[in-house]
Structures are given as structure tokens and as C-alpha cells.
PDB file of C-alpha atoms in Angstrom:
ATOM      1  CA  MET A   1      -0.033   0.011  -0.009  1.00  0.00           C
ATOM      2  CA  THR A   2       1.114   3.517  -0.800  1.00  0.00           C
ATOM      3  CA  GLU A   3       0.318   5.945   1.974  1.00  0.00           C
ATOM      4  CA  ARG A   4      -1.004   9.280   1.016  1.00  0.00           C
ATOM      5  CA  SER A   5       0.521  12.557   2.361  1.00  0.00           C
ATOM      6  CA  ILE A   6      -0.790  16.125   2.729  1.00  0.00           C
ATOM      7  CA  LEU A   7      -0.098  18.246  -0.351  1.00  0.00           C
ATOM      8  CA  ARG A   8      -1.942  21.476   0.755  1.00  0.00           C
ATOM      9  CA  ARG A   9      -3.664  22.874   3.744  1.00  0.00           C
ATOM     10  CA  ILE A  10      -6.710  25.136   3.357  1.00  0.00           C
ATOM     11  CA  ARG A  11      -8.697  26.976   5.920  1.00  0.00           C
ATOM     12  CA  GLY A  12     -12.352  27.906   5.212  1.00  0.00           C
ATOM     13  CA  THR A  13     -13.449  31.457   4.707  1.00  0.00           C
ATOM     14  CA  ASP A  14     -16.583  32.944   6.275  1.00  0.00           C
ATOM     15  CA  THR A  15     -19.273  33.837   3.791  1.00  0.00           C
ATOM     16  CA  SER A  16     -22.995  33.612   3.278  1.00  0.00           C
ATOM     17  CA  ASP A  17     -25.323  31.987   0.739  1.00  0.00           C
ATOM     18  CA  GLY A  18     -28.928  31.497   0.052  1.00  0.00           C
ATOM     19  CA  ALA A  19     -30.964  34.203   1.854  1.00  0.00           C
ATOM     20  CA  GLY A  20     -28.016  35.083   4.073  1.00  0.00           C
ATOM     21  CA  VAL A  21     -27.172  31.746   5.711  1.00  0.00           C
ATOM     22  CA  LYS A  22     -23.727  32.150   7.355  1.00  0.00           C
ATOM     23  CA  LEU A  23     -21.330  29.389   6.546  1.00  0.00           C
ATOM     24  CA  LYS A  24     -17.657  28.422   6.091  1.00  0.00           C
ATOM     25  CA  ARG A  25     -16.549  27.764   2.495  1.00  0.00           C
ATOM     26  CA  ILE A  26     -13.590  25.499   2.255  1.00  0.00           C
ATOM     27  CA  ILE A  27     -13.655  24.385  -1.472  1.00  0.00           C
ATOM     28  CA  GLY A  28     -14.863  26.999  -4.045  1.00  0.00           C
ATOM     29  CA  GLN A  29     -12.960  29.981  -2.626  1.00  0.00           C
ATOM     30  CA  PRO A  30      -9.811  31.695  -3.836  1.00  0.00           C
ATOM     31  CA  GLY A  31      -7.440  29.370  -1.854  1.00  0.00           C
ATOM     32  CA  LEU A  32      -8.917  26.221  -3.378  1.00  0.00           C
ATOM     33  CA  ASP A  33     -11.150  26.858  -6.353  1.00  0.00           C
ATOM     34  CA  MET A  34     -11.914  23.217  -6.914  1.00  0.00           C
ATOM     35  CA  LEU A  35     -10.479  19.753  -6.414  1.00  0.00           C
ATOM     36  CA  ASP A  36     -11.741  17.710  -9.393  1.00  0.00           C
ATOM     37  CA  PRO A  37     -14.428  16.427  -9.274  1.00  0.00           C
ATOM     38  CA  PHE A  38     -15.337  18.468  -6.183  1.00  0.00           C
ATOM     39  CA  LEU A  39     -16.543  22.021  -6.926  1.00  0.00           C
ATOM     40  CA  LEU A  40     -17.489  23.300  -3.507  1.00  0.00           C
ATOM     41  CA  LEU A  41     -17.550  22.346   0.166  1.00  0.00           C
ATOM     42  CA  ASP A  42     -19.475  24.401   2.712  1.00  0.00           C
ATOM     43  CA  GLU A  43     -19.852  23.819   6.436  1.00  0.00           C
ATOM     44  CA  PHE A  44     -22.782  25.484   8.088  1.00  0.00           C
ATOM     45  CA  ARG A  45     -22.832  25.604  11.842  1.00  0.00           C
ATOM     46  CA  SER A  46     -24.694  27.981  14.180  1.00  0.00           C
ATOM     47  CA  ASP A  47     -27.015  27.910  17.145  1.00  0.00           C
ATOM     48  CA  GLU A  48     -28.100  31.507  16.382  1.00  0.00           C
ATOM     49  CA  ALA A  49     -31.281  31.328  14.463  1.00  0.00           C
ATOM     50  CA  GLY A  50     -30.611  34.552  12.642  1.00  0.00           C
ATOM     51  CA  ASP A  51     -27.597  32.936  11.007  1.00  0.00           C
ATOM     52  CA  TYR A  52     -29.781  30.282   9.194  1.00  0.00           C
ATOM     53  CA  ILE A  53     -33.562  30.974   9.563  1.00  0.00           C
ATOM     54  CA  ALA A  54     -33.927  32.466   6.046  1.00  0.00           C
ATOM     55  CA  GLY A  55     -32.648  29.312   4.586  1.00  0.00           C
ATOM     56  CA  PHE A  56     -32.068  28.603   0.929  1.00  0.00           C
ATOM     57  CA  PRO A  57     -35.205  29.613  -1.040  1.00  0.00           C
ATOM     58  CA  GLU A  58     -35.901  28.259  -4.526  1.00  0.00           C
ATOM     59  CA  HIS A  59     -32.803  28.338  -6.742  1.00  0.00           C
ATOM     60  CA  PRO A  60     -31.597  26.596  -9.872  1.00  0.00           C
ATOM     61  CA  HIS A  61     -28.905  23.965 -10.474  1.00  0.00           C
ATOM     62  CA  ARG A  62     -27.629  22.331 -13.682  1.00  0.00           C
ATOM     63  CA  GLY A  63     -24.705  20.127 -14.543  1.00  0.00           C
ATOM     64  CA  PHE A  64     -23.574  18.726 -11.186  1.00  0.00           C
ATOM     65  CA  GLU A  65     -24.593  17.050  -7.995  1.00  0.00           C
ATOM     66  CA  THR A  66     -25.218  18.445  -4.517  1.00  0.00           C
ATOM     67  CA  VAL A  67     -24.634  16.385  -1.327  1.00  0.00           C
ATOM     68  CA  THR A  68     -26.084  17.542   1.982  1.00  0.00           C
ATOM     69  CA  TYR A  69     -25.032  15.874   5.162  1.00  0.00           C
ATOM     70  CA  MET A  70     -26.941  16.949   8.285  1.00  0.00           C
ATOM     71  CA  LEU A  71     -25.186  16.664  11.602  1.00  0.00           C
ATOM     72  CA  ALA A  72     -27.783  18.616  13.682  1.00  0.00           C
ATOM     73  CA  GLY A  73     -30.964  20.455  13.006  1.00  0.00           C
ATOM     74  CA  HIS A  74     -33.820  19.904  10.526  1.00  0.00           C
ATOM     75  CA  MET A  75     -34.243  21.174   6.995  1.00  0.00           C
ATOM     76  CA  GLN A  76     -36.986  20.417   4.461  1.00  0.00           C
ATOM     77  CA  HIS A  77     -36.129  20.310   0.842  1.00  0.00           C
ATOM     78  CA  GLY A  78     -38.481  20.716  -2.228  1.00  0.00           C
ATOM     79  CA  ASP A  79     -38.349  21.271  -5.971  1.00  0.00           C
ATOM     80  CA  ASN A  80     -40.385  22.361  -8.922  1.00  0.00           C
ATOM     81  CA  HIS A  81     -41.147  18.654  -9.791  1.00  0.00           C
ATOM     82  CA  GLY A  82     -43.065  18.120  -6.664  1.00  0.00           C
ATOM     83  CA  ASN A  83     -40.430  16.302  -4.723  1.00  0.00           C
ATOM     84  CA  ARG A  84     -40.310  16.913  -0.958  1.00  0.00           C
ATOM     85  CA  GLY A  85     -38.261  15.490   1.915  1.00  0.00           C
ATOM     86  CA  ASP A  86     -36.801  16.025   5.357  1.00  0.00           C
ATOM     87  CA  LEU A  87     -33.168  16.350   6.266  1.00  0.00           C
ATOM     88  CA  LYS A  88     -32.741  15.412   9.938  1.00  0.00           C
ATOM     89  CA  PRO A  89     -29.673  14.736  12.022  1.00  0.00           C
ATOM     90  CA  GLY A  90     -27.527  12.059  10.453  1.00  0.00           C
ATOM     91  CA  SER A  91     -29.377  12.037   7.167  1.00  0.00           C
ATOM     92  CA  VAL A  92     -27.858  12.518   3.645  1.00  0.00           C
ATOM     93  CA  GLN A  93     -29.278  13.841   0.391  1.00  0.00           C
ATOM     94  CA  TRP A  94     -27.382  13.191  -2.851  1.00  0.00           C
ATOM     95  CA  MET A  95     -29.153  15.190  -5.526  1.00  0.00           C
ATOM     96  CA  THR A  96     -28.124  14.827  -9.245  1.00  0.00           C
ATOM     97  CA  ALA A  97     -29.327  18.000 -10.713  1.00  0.00           C
ATOM     98  CA  GLY A  98     -28.497  16.992 -14.257  1.00  0.00           C
ATOM     99  CA  ARG A  99     -30.349  19.000 -16.960  1.00  0.00           C
ATOM    100  CA  GLY A 100     -31.916  21.376 -14.430  1.00  0.00           C
ATOM    101  CA  ILE A 101     -33.931  21.735 -11.301  1.00  0.00           C
ATOM    102  CA  LEU A 102     -35.305  24.405  -9.101  1.00  0.00           C
ATOM    103  CA  HIS A 103     -34.543  23.490  -5.460  1.00  0.00           C
ATOM    104  CA  SER A 104     -35.058  24.855  -1.991  1.00  0.00           C
ATOM    105  CA  GLU A 105     -33.767  23.864   1.457  1.00  0.00           C
ATOM    106  CA  MET A 106     -35.584  25.589   4.386  1.00  0.00           C
ATOM    107  CA  PRO A 107     -35.093  25.287   8.111  1.00  0.00           C
ATOM    108  CA  GLN A 108     -37.750  23.538  10.050  1.00  0.00           C
ATOM    109  CA  GLN A 109     -36.688  25.010  13.422  1.00  0.00           C
ATOM    110  CA  GLU A 110     -36.634  28.432  15.013  1.00  0.00           C
ATOM    111  CA  ASN A 111     -33.825  27.810  17.518  1.00  0.00           C
ATOM    112  CA  GLY A 112     -31.130  25.447  18.322  1.00  0.00           C
ATOM    113  CA  LEU A 113     -28.085  24.215  16.491  1.00  0.00           C
ATOM    114  CA  MET A 114     -28.023  23.779  12.713  1.00  0.00           C
ATOM    115  CA  TRP A 115     -24.939  21.934  11.480  1.00  0.00           C
ATOM    116  CA  GLY A 116     -23.981  20.150   8.404  1.00  0.00           C
ATOM    117  CA  PHE A 117     -22.106  20.098   5.038  1.00  0.00           C
ATOM    118  CA  GLN A 118     -22.896  20.703   1.439  1.00  0.00           C
ATOM    119  CA  LEU A 119     -20.589  19.270  -1.223  1.00  0.00           C
ATOM    120  CA  TRP A 120     -20.845  19.861  -4.925  1.00  0.00           C
ATOM    121  CA  VAL A 121     -19.678  17.087  -7.238  1.00  0.00           C
ATOM    122  CA  ASN A 122     -19.201  17.745 -10.978  1.00  0.00           C
ATOM    123  CA  LEU A 123     -20.787  15.500 -13.610  1.00  0.00           C
ATOM    124  CA  PRO A 124     -19.037  14.515 -16.791  1.00  0.00           C
ATOM    125  CA  ALA A 125     -20.090  16.065 -20.132  1.00  0.00           C
ATOM    126  CA  LYS A 126     -22.056  12.913 -21.108  1.00  0.00           C
ATOM    127  CA  ASP A 127     -24.222  13.150 -17.941  1.00  0.00           C
ATOM    128  CA  LYS A 128     -24.716  16.878 -17.519  1.00  0.00           C
ATOM    129  CA  MET A 129     -28.152  16.797 -19.224  1.00  0.00           C
ATOM    130  CA  THR A 130     -29.455  13.605 -17.487  1.00  0.00           C
ATOM    131  CA  ALA A 131     -32.772  13.614 -15.705  1.00  0.00           C
ATOM    132  CA  PRO A 132     -32.620  14.945 -12.131  1.00  0.00           C
ATOM    133  CA  ARG A 133     -32.899  12.406  -9.330  1.00  0.00           C
ATOM    134  CA  TYR A 134     -32.537  12.193  -5.570  1.00  0.00           C
ATOM    135  CA  GLN A 135     -31.115   9.725  -3.098  1.00  0.00           C
ATOM    136  CA  ASP A 136     -32.640  10.574   0.268  1.00  0.00           C
ATOM    137  CA  ILE A 137     -30.909   8.546   2.956  1.00  0.00           C
ATOM    138  CA  ASP A 138     -32.094   8.201   6.459  1.00  0.00           C
ATOM    139  CA  PRO A 139     -29.353   7.816   9.161  1.00  0.00           C
ATOM    140  CA  GLU A 140     -30.659   4.283   9.832  1.00  0.00           C
ATOM    141  CA  ARG A 141     -29.486   3.214   6.358  1.00  0.00           C
ATOM    142  CA  ILE A 142     -25.899   4.422   6.859  1.00  0.00           C
ATOM    143  CA  PRO A 143     -23.521   1.635   8.069  1.00  0.00           C
ATOM    144  CA  VAL A 144     -21.641   2.401  11.251  1.00  0.00           C
ATOM    145  CA  VAL A 145     -18.583   0.290  11.738  1.00  0.00           C
ATOM    146  CA  HIS A 146     -15.792   0.016  14.350  1.00  0.00           C
ATOM    147  CA  PRO A 147     -12.768  -1.110  12.318  1.00  0.00           C
ATOM    148  CA  ALA A 148     -10.271  -0.516  15.210  1.00  0.00           C
ATOM    149  CA  GLU A 149     -10.398   0.134  18.814  1.00  0.00           C
ATOM    150  CA  GLY A 150     -11.562   3.756  19.416  1.00  0.00           C
ATOM    151  CA  VAL A 151     -12.568   4.256  15.824  1.00  0.00           C
ATOM    152  CA  THR A 152     -16.104   4.665  14.558  1.00  0.00           C
ATOM    153  CA  VAL A 153     -16.857   5.202  10.885  1.00  0.00           C
ATOM    154  CA  LYS A 154     -20.057   6.053   9.075  1.00  0.00           C
ATOM    155  CA  VAL A 155     -19.918   4.800   5.510  1.00  0.00           C
ATOM    156  CA  ILE A 156     -21.935   7.138   3.462  1.00  0.00           C
ATOM    157  CA  ALA A 157     -20.482   6.315   0.051  1.00  0.00           C
ATOM    158  CA  GLY A 158     -17.883   3.734  -1.024  1.00  0.00           C
ATOM    159  CA  HIS A 159     -16.667   0.793   0.933  1.00  0.00           C
ATOM    160  CA  LEU A 160     -14.830   0.036   4.154  1.00  0.00           C
ATOM    161  CA  GLY A 161     -14.229  -3.579   4.958  1.00  0.00           C
ATOM    162  CA  ASP A 162     -17.514  -5.415   4.483  1.00  0.00           C
ATOM    163  CA  ALA A 163     -19.507  -2.168   4.779  1.00  0.00           C
ATOM    164  CA  THR A 164     -20.904  -0.423   1.699  1.00  0.00           C
ATOM    165  CA  GLY A 165     -22.528   3.071   1.825  1.00  0.00           C
ATOM    166  CA  PRO A 166     -26.033   3.526   0.640  1.00  0.00           C
ATOM    167  CA  VAL A 167     -25.223   6.093  -2.073  1.00  0.00           C
ATOM    168  CA  SER A 168     -25.136   4.291  -5.399  1.00  0.00           C
ATOM    169  CA  GLY A 169     -24.876   4.858  -9.130  1.00  0.00           C
ATOM    170  CA  ILE A 170     -22.572   7.902  -8.942  1.00  0.00           C
ATOM    171  CA  VAL A 171     -20.264   8.207 -11.873  1.00  0.00           C
ATOM    172  CA  THR A 172     -17.238   9.546  -9.912  1.00  0.00           C
ATOM    173  CA  SER A 173     -17.278   6.380  -7.647  1.00  0.00           C
ATOM    174  CA  PRO A 174     -17.101   8.540  -4.482  1.00  0.00           C
ATOM    175  CA  VAL A 175     -15.903   7.654  -1.018  1.00  0.00           C
ATOM    176  CA  TYR A 176     -17.535   9.687   1.768  1.00  0.00           C
ATOM    177  CA  LEU A 177     -16.666   8.759   5.332  1.00  0.00           C
ATOM    178  CA  ASP A 178     -17.398  10.360   8.715  1.00  0.00           C
ATOM    179  CA  ILE A 179     -14.497   9.151  10.939  1.00  0.00           C
ATOM    180  CA  ALA A 180     -14.552   9.477  14.722  1.00  0.00           C
ATOM    181  CA  VAL A 181     -11.371   8.758  16.606  1.00  0.00           C
ATOM    182  CA  GLU A 182     -10.702   8.620  20.282  1.00  0.00           C
ATOM    183  CA  ALA A 183      -7.490  10.122  21.668  1.00  0.00           C
ATOM    184  CA  GLY A 184      -4.579   8.005  20.514  1.00  0.00           C
ATOM    185  CA  ALA A 185      -6.712   5.632  18.365  1.00  0.00           C
ATOM    186  CA  GLY A 186      -6.209   5.402  14.619  1.00  0.00           C
ATOM    187  CA  ILE A 187      -6.807   3.521  11.403  1.00  0.00           C
ATOM    188  CA  GLU A 188      -5.456   3.170   7.939  1.00  0.00           C
ATOM    189  CA  ILE A 189      -8.211   3.807   5.438  1.00  0.00           C
ATOM    190  CA  PRO A 190      -7.835   2.333   1.950  1.00  0.00           C
ATOM    191  CA  LEU A 191      -8.725   4.541  -0.925  1.00  0.00           C
ATOM    192  CA  PRO A 192      -8.700   4.144  -4.744  1.00  0.00           C
ATOM    193  CA  GLU A 193      -5.293   5.088  -5.858  1.00  0.00           C
ATOM    194  CA  ASP A 194      -6.053   7.739  -8.483  1.00  0.00           C
ATOM    195  CA  HIS A 195      -9.033   9.292  -6.701  1.00  0.00           C
ATOM    196  CA  HIS A 196      -8.537  12.896  -5.632  1.00  0.00           C
ATOM    197  CA  ALA A 197      -9.164  13.065  -1.898  1.00  0.00           C
ATOM    198  CA  PHE A 198      -9.348  15.524   1.037  1.00  0.00           C
ATOM    199  CA  ALA A 199      -9.656  15.233   4.844  1.00  0.00           C
ATOM    200  CA  TYR A 200     -11.450  17.910   6.873  1.00  0.00           C
ATOM    201  CA  VAL A 201     -11.427  18.045  10.696  1.00  0.00           C
ATOM    202  CA  PHE A 202     -14.841  19.212  11.874  1.00  0.00           C
ATOM    203  CA  ASP A 203     -14.974  18.286  15.595  1.00  0.00           C
ATOM    204  CA  GLY A 204     -12.411  18.295  18.313  1.00  0.00           C
ATOM    205  CA  SER A 205      -9.345  20.535  18.402  1.00  0.00           C
ATOM    206  CA  ASP A 206      -7.157  18.617  15.876  1.00  0.00           C
ATOM    207  CA  ALA A 207      -6.494  15.106  14.410  1.00  0.00           C
ATOM    208  CA  GLN A 208      -3.458  13.304  12.989  1.00  0.00           C
ATOM    209  CA  VAL A 209      -3.819  12.958   9.196  1.00  0.00           C
ATOM    210  CA  ALA A 210      -1.325  11.316   7.052  1.00  0.00           C
ATOM    211  CA  GLY A 211       1.154  11.630   9.897  1.00  0.00           C
ATOM    212  CA  ASP A 212       0.715  15.354  10.404  1.00  0.00           C
ATOM    213  CA  LYS A 213      -1.422  17.521  12.759  1.00  0.00           C
ATOM    214  CA  LEU A 214      -4.519  18.871  11.064  1.00  0.00           C
ATOM    215  CA  SER A 215      -6.481  21.464  13.009  1.00  0.00           C
ATOM    216  CA  ARG A 216     -10.129  21.994  13.435  1.00  0.00           C
ATOM    217  CA  SER A 217     -11.672  23.669  10.303  1.00  0.00           C
ATOM    218  CA  GLU A 218      -8.571  22.896   8.213  1.00  0.00           C
ATOM    219  CA  LEU A 219      -8.818  20.823   5.008  1.00  0.00           C
ATOM    220  CA  ALA A 220      -5.892  18.695   3.752  1.00  0.00           C
ATOM    221  CA  VAL A 221      -5.626  17.992  -0.027  1.00  0.00           C
ATOM    222  CA  LEU A 222      -4.090  14.529  -0.144  1.00  0.00           C
ATOM    223  CA  SER A 223      -1.575  13.095  -2.557  1.00  0.00           C
ATOM    224  CA  LYS A 224      -2.202  10.040  -4.671  1.00  0.00           C
ATOM    225  CA  GLY A 225      -1.940   6.615  -2.919  1.00  0.00           C
ATOM    226  CA  THR A 226      -3.841   3.645  -1.751  1.00  0.00           C
ATOM    227  CA  SER A 227      -4.458   4.576   1.842  1.00  0.00           C
ATOM    228  CA  VAL A 228      -4.410   7.370   4.449  1.00  0.00           C
ATOM    229  CA  ARG A 229      -3.958   7.077   8.146  1.00  0.00           C
ATOM    230  CA  ILE A 230      -6.378   8.993  10.428  1.00  0.00           C
ATOM    231  CA  ALA A 231      -5.782   9.118  14.161  1.00  0.00           C
ATOM    232  CA  GLY A 232      -6.670  10.958  17.293  1.00  0.00           C
ATOM    233  CA  ARG A 233      -4.207  13.082  19.039  1.00  0.00           C
ATOM    234  CA  GLU A 234      -4.627  14.339  22.656  1.00  0.00           C
ATOM    235  CA  THR A 235      -8.487  14.615  22.350  1.00  0.00           C
ATOM    236  CA  PRO A 236     -11.174  12.903  20.331  1.00  0.00           C
ATOM    237  CA  ALA A 237     -11.919  14.196  16.852  1.00  0.00           C
ATOM    238  CA  ARG A 238     -14.067  13.731  13.801  1.00  0.00           C
ATOM    239  CA  VAL A 239     -12.805  13.880  10.328  1.00  0.00           C
ATOM    240  CA  LEU A 240     -14.596  13.933   6.884  1.00  0.00           C
ATOM    241  CA  LEU A 241     -12.645  11.889   4.371  1.00  0.00           C
ATOM    242  CA  VAL A 242     -13.941  12.285   0.779  1.00  0.00           C
ATOM    243  CA  ALA A 243     -12.548  10.996  -2.444  1.00  0.00           C
ATOM    244  CA  GLY A 244     -13.707  10.828  -6.086  1.00  0.00           C
ATOM    245  CA  GLN A 245     -12.535   9.953  -9.551  1.00  0.00           C
ATOM    246  CA  PRO A 246     -11.365  13.105 -11.296  1.00  0.00           C
ATOM    247  CA  LEU A 247     -13.140  13.888 -14.582  1.00  0.00           C
ATOM    248  CA  GLN A 248     -10.289  15.819 -16.230  1.00  0.00           C
ATOM    249  CA  GLU A 249     -12.710  17.836 -18.322  1.00  0.00           C
ATOM    250  CA  PRO A 250     -13.018  21.638 -19.003  1.00  0.00           C
ATOM    251  CA  VAL A 251     -15.119  23.465 -16.332  1.00  0.00           C
ATOM    252  CA  ALA A 252     -17.265  26.458 -17.059  1.00  0.00           C
ATOM    253  CA  ARG A 253     -19.207  27.662 -14.095  1.00  0.00           C
ATOM    254  CA  TYR A 254     -21.506  30.523 -13.324  1.00  0.00           C
ATOM    255  CA  GLY A 255     -23.241  30.464  -9.905  1.00  0.00           C
ATOM    256  CA  PRO A 256     -25.424  27.424  -9.841  1.00  0.00           C
ATOM    257  CA  PHE A 257     -24.660  26.315 -13.420  1.00  0.00           C
ATOM    258  CA  VAL A 258     -21.578  24.058 -14.037  1.00  0.00           C
ATOM    259  CA  MET A 259     -20.926  23.089 -17.741  1.00  0.00           C
ATOM    260  CA  ASN A 260     -18.045  22.517 -20.044  1.00  0.00           C
ATOM    261  CA  THR A 261     -18.160  25.598 -22.248  1.00  0.00           C
ATOM    262  CA  PRO A 262     -19.237  29.227 -21.906  1.00  0.00           C
ATOM    263  CA  GLU A 263     -21.746  28.606 -24.682  1.00  0.00           C
ATOM    264  CA  GLN A 264     -23.442  25.940 -22.496  1.00  0.00           C
ATOM    265  CA  ILE A 265     -23.575  28.329 -19.576  1.00  0.00           C
ATOM    266  CA  HIS A 266     -25.357  30.980 -21.778  1.00  0.00           C
ATOM    267  CA  GLN A 267     -27.797  28.198 -22.825  1.00  0.00           C
ATOM    268  CA  ALA A 268     -28.373  27.227 -19.177  1.00  0.00           C
ATOM    269  CA  ILE A 269     -29.220  30.881 -18.304  1.00  0.00           C
ATOM    270  CA  ALA A 270     -31.539  31.147 -21.256  1.00  0.00           C
ATOM    271  CA  ASP A 271     -33.287  27.917 -20.328  1.00  0.00           C
ATOM    272  CA  PHE A 272     -33.704  28.949 -16.780  1.00  0.00           C
ATOM    273  CA  ARG A 273     -35.181  32.261 -17.855  1.00  0.00           C
ATOM    274  CA  ASP A 274     -37.456  30.517 -20.307  1.00  0.00           C
ATOM    275  CA  GLY A 275     -38.887  28.222 -17.556  1.00  0.00           C
ATOM    276  CA  LYS A 276     -37.396  25.039 -19.030  1.00  0.00           C
ATOM    277  CA  PHE A 277     -36.048  23.659 -15.850  1.00  0.00           C
TER     278      PHE A 277
END
């Protein structure tokens, strides 16, 4: 096995999106514009209702996938095709926007902690105009495994040992793991050798990633390799480990539209304005 190392470290920048929801943007900012096939990673976390109560009213998407992982709080999603669903603690929604959808995510609480992630995953040119679809995954469907003493892993996508995540049929063959490590505990996680991968510490003060200290709210872009070691340091920690097959295609993006050429972006805007989503 070839162990991965840390190539770059990125700290998120504070921003807002939707109707003023405060969040931390880690991928999709000047320090890390993208990590093919990943276009954006946001962490939203606040127990101040004013930071999230306005939510994400109806907005368009075309040409990529959005992945929402809720850690705390309650959001309801809906779209212009009549789909509705709840995002509760521990749940995941993997939405393939494809040729176009108008989508909203609105808080179903007026106080308390709202915490989670949204990840954007690019689609290859051949799939950008596919029909939209959802994978709404309740927490009970996500395998929770204990591959080593003091280590607990939620397998959202990909494989770990005999556990397979419930997300299926995604062209980039993603790995999406929520790894909790106790102080001093650790594990070597296998990854597809050519996948681009990152690790992000989202709970605890820091963790040991690929042999180096990674602090809370810090993302590590990992080198190629067949595995990465994740371990706890002096206190427990949780780490998001995500990997995907790079598409190696041109990227043209404008807000919620991600295509391959500027002409396709212009067409997406025209189609949206003409009510064709």
C-alpha cells in the first residue's frame, strides 16, 4: 500500500449564501477553487437562528450534484417537480441536478443548532443533461462500523471492509466517510489510488492525518496513494474523508450552473429564464 501525504492545507473562509445563511466555504474559494471532481464544500454551523432561519429559497442547479449531510438540525427540501423530503440529524441527500432543477432547502426549526455540510460534485459532459434524481438517505441506512479500537466510521459512500455506503450509481465512484477517533486511536483507510481526496477536521481541536497534525476547520488535500492514516491526538476528533474519480474535463461555471463551455452556460441561463427547468 502507498500511503498518502498532505499536499496542501486550506482553511475555510466565512461567507453567506442562500438568503443570508452564514457558513464556512472550504472548497470553491480563492485558496482552493476546486479539487476535481469536487466544486464546493461548505460547512454551516450555528445555534443563532438569525444565521440560518432564512434558509435557501428556490434556486436553480444544472450540470452537477449536491450532497447535503446533516449533523444537527432539521431542513426540508423541495423542488419544482413536486419532490419533498426532510433532512434530519445524520441524514444525507445526494441530488443529481442533471439538466436542471429548481430546488429549496428551508429550516424547520426556529432555534437550536443547525450543522452540516454541502458538497458539490461535478458531472461528466455525457451526464450533464441527465434527468434529475434524488437519493434521500435516512441515518438508519448508513452503516456504522468499528474497524479498530476507538474508531467509529459512518460509511456514506464507498466501501470500508464489508460495509458499503447506501449512495449508489454515482459516476465519480465517491468515497464519503465520517470518521470519529478517540485520543490515540487510529486507522489506515484504503482509498482508490487515483482518486482525488481530502480530509477535513470538523470536531475536536485537531487530528493526525497522514502523519501530520490537522487542526479544526482545516482541510488537507491529499496526494495520490492507496491509503491514508487518520488518528486521534490528545483529544477525540471527527474527520470527513472524501474521495472521487477526477473527470479531467473543462469546467465552465456561473453560480449554480456548471458546464464544459461558456456557450453551454449561456444556454443554461436562457433555459432557466424561459422556464425550461
